[in-house]
């Protein structure tokens, strides 16, 4: 993974994200946008697995609902961002064309 790609991923996910984990995900997924989406989806799932709000009367209140909303906004905004490995505008992409196979008529 090149330094530009790693810098973009760290900007999206924070500097505490493990570089080796990001490299392994990039090798598996092949796209920086997919890596960021997977990490953010895991963070969202982790937040949803725990109670979002907990209150101990007169002692403490812990509210994670704003964190969840922030991760969801970040996931939604990821589609609009330009990743370093995205194809440039006007660059031809890979199109997949399929055609059904037909049996040959026998005489």
CSV table of C-alpha atoms in Angstrom, one decimal:
chain,number,residue,atom,x,y,z
A,1,UNK,CA,0.0,0.0,0.0
A,2,UNK,CA,1.5,3.3,-1.0
A,3,UNK,CA,1.8,6.3,1.4
A,4,UNK,CA,-0.8,8.4,-0.3
A,5,UNK,CA,-3.4,5.6,0.1
A,6,UNK,CA,-2.4,5.1,3.7
A,7,UNK,CA,-2.7,8.8,4.5
A,8,UNK,CA,-6.2,8.9,2.9
A,9,UNK,CA,-7.3,5.9,5.0
A,10,UNK,CA,-5.9,7.5,8.2
A,11,UNK,CA,-7.7,10.7,7.4
A,12,UNK,CA,-11.0,8.9,7.1
A,13,UNK,CA,-10.5,6.4,10.0
A,14,UNK,CA,-8.2,8.1,12.4
A,15,UNK,CA,-4.5,7.7,13.2
A,16,UNK,CA,-5.1,5.0,15.8
A,17,UNK,CA,-6.1,2.5,13.1
A,18,UNK,CA,-3.6,-0.3,12.7
A,19,UNK,CA,-1.6,0.0,9.5
A,20,UNK,CA,-1.1,-3.8,9.1
A,21,UNK,CA,-4.8,-4.3,9.4
A,22,UNK,CA,-5.5,-1.7,6.8
A,23,UNK,CA,-2.9,-3.3,4.4
A,24,UNK,CA,-4.4,-6.7,4.9
A,25,UNK,CA,-7.9,-5.4,4.2
A,26,UNK,CA,-6.7,-3.5,1.1
A,27,UNK,CA,-5.1,-6.7,-0.2
A,28,UNK,CA,-8.3,-8.6,0.3
A,29,UNK,CA,-10.8,-5.9,-0.9
A,30,UNK,CA,-8.7,-4.0,-3.5
A,31,UNK,CA,-10.2,-0.6,-2.9
A,32,UNK,CA,-9.5,2.1,-0.3
A,33,UNK,CA,-13.2,3.1,-0.3
A,34,UNK,CA,-14.2,-0.5,0.5
A,35,UNK,CA,-11.6,-0.7,3.3
A,36,UNK,CA,-12.9,2.5,4.9
A,37,UNK,CA,-16.5,1.3,4.5
A,38,UNK,CA,-15.7,-2.1,6.1
A,39,UNK,CA,-13.9,-0.5,9.1
A,40,UNK,CA,-16.7,2.1,9.6
A,41,UNK,CA,-19.4,-0.7,9.4
A,42,UNK,CA,-17.5,-2.7,12.0
A,43,UNK,CA,-17.4,0.4,14.3
A,44,UNK,CA,-21.1,0.9,13.7
A,45,UNK,CA,-21.9,-2.7,14.6
A,46,UNK,CA,-19.8,-2.4,17.7
A,47,UNK,CA,-21.7,0.6,18.8
A,48,UNK,CA,-25.1,-1.1,18.1
A,49,UNK,CA,-24.0,-4.2,20.1
A,50,UNK,CA,-23.8,-2.2,23.3
A,51,UNK,CA,-26.5,-0.1,24.9
A,52,UNK,CA,-26.5,3.4,23.4
A,53,UNK,CA,-27.5,5.1,26.6
A,54,UNK,CA,-26.9,4.1,30.2
A,55,UNK,CA,-27.8,6.2,33.3
A,56,UNK,CA,-26.9,5.5,36.9
A,57,UNK,CA,-29.1,8.0,38.8
A,58,UNK,CA,-27.1,10.7,40.4
A,59,UNK,CA,-23.8,9.2,39.4
A,60,UNK,CA,-23.1,9.1,35.6
A,61,UNK,CA,-24.8,9.1,32.2
A,62,UNK,CA,-23.1,7.6,29.2
A,63,UNK,CA,-24.7,8.4,25.8
A,64,UNK,CA,-23.3,6.9,22.6
A,65,UNK,CA,-26.1,7.9,20.3
A,66,UNK,CA,-24.1,10.9,18.9
A,67,UNK,CA,-21.2,8.6,18.2
A,68,UNK,CA,-23.5,6.3,16.2
A,69,UNK,CA,-24.9,9.2,14.3
A,70,UNK,CA,-21.4,10.4,13.5
A,71,UNK,CA,-20.3,7.0,12.1
A,72,UNK,CA,-23.5,6.8,10.0
A,73,UNK,CA,-22.9,10.2,8.6
A,74,UNK,CA,-19.3,9.3,7.8
A,75,UNK,CA,-20.4,6.1,6.0
A,76,UNK,CA,-22.9,8.1,4.0
A,77,UNK,CA,-20.3,10.8,3.1
A,78,UNK,CA,-17.8,8.1,2.0
A,79,UNK,CA,-19.7,7.7,-1.3
A,80,UNK,CA,-19.0,11.3,-2.2
A,81,UNK,CA,-15.3,11.4,-1.4
A,82,UNK,CA,-12.6,10.8,-4.0
A,83,UNK,CA,-10.3,8.0,-3.0
A,84,UNK,CA,-6.7,8.0,-4.3
A,85,UNK,CA,-7.2,4.7,-6.1
A,86,UNK,CA,-10.5,5.7,-7.8
A,87,UNK,CA,-10.4,5.8,-11.6
A,88,UNK,CA,-9.9,9.3,-12.9
A,89,UNK,CA,-12.8,11.0,-14.7
A,90,UNK,CA,-13.0,9.9,-18.3
A,91,UNK,CA,-10.8,6.9,-17.7
A,92,UNK,CA,-12.3,3.8,-19.2
A,93,UNK,CA,-13.5,1.3,-16.6
A,94,UNK,CA,-13.9,-2.4,-16.8
A,95,UNK,CA,-17.3,-3.4,-18.2
A,96,UNK,CA,-18.5,-6.9,-17.8
A,97,UNK,CA,-20.6,-8.2,-20.7
A,98,UNK,CA,-22.4,-11.5,-20.5
A,99,UNK,CA,-24.0,-13.5,-23.2
A,100,UNK,CA,-26.1,-16.6,-22.9
A,101,UNK,CA,-24.9,-19.7,-24.5
A,102,UNK,CA,-27.2,-21.4,-27.0
A,103,UNK,CA,-27.1,-25.0,-28.1
A,104,UNK,CA,-26.2,-25.5,-31.7
A,105,UNK,CA,-29.0,-26.8,-33.9
A,106,UNK,CA,-28.3,-30.3,-35.0
A,107,UNK,CA,-29.3,-31.6,-38.4
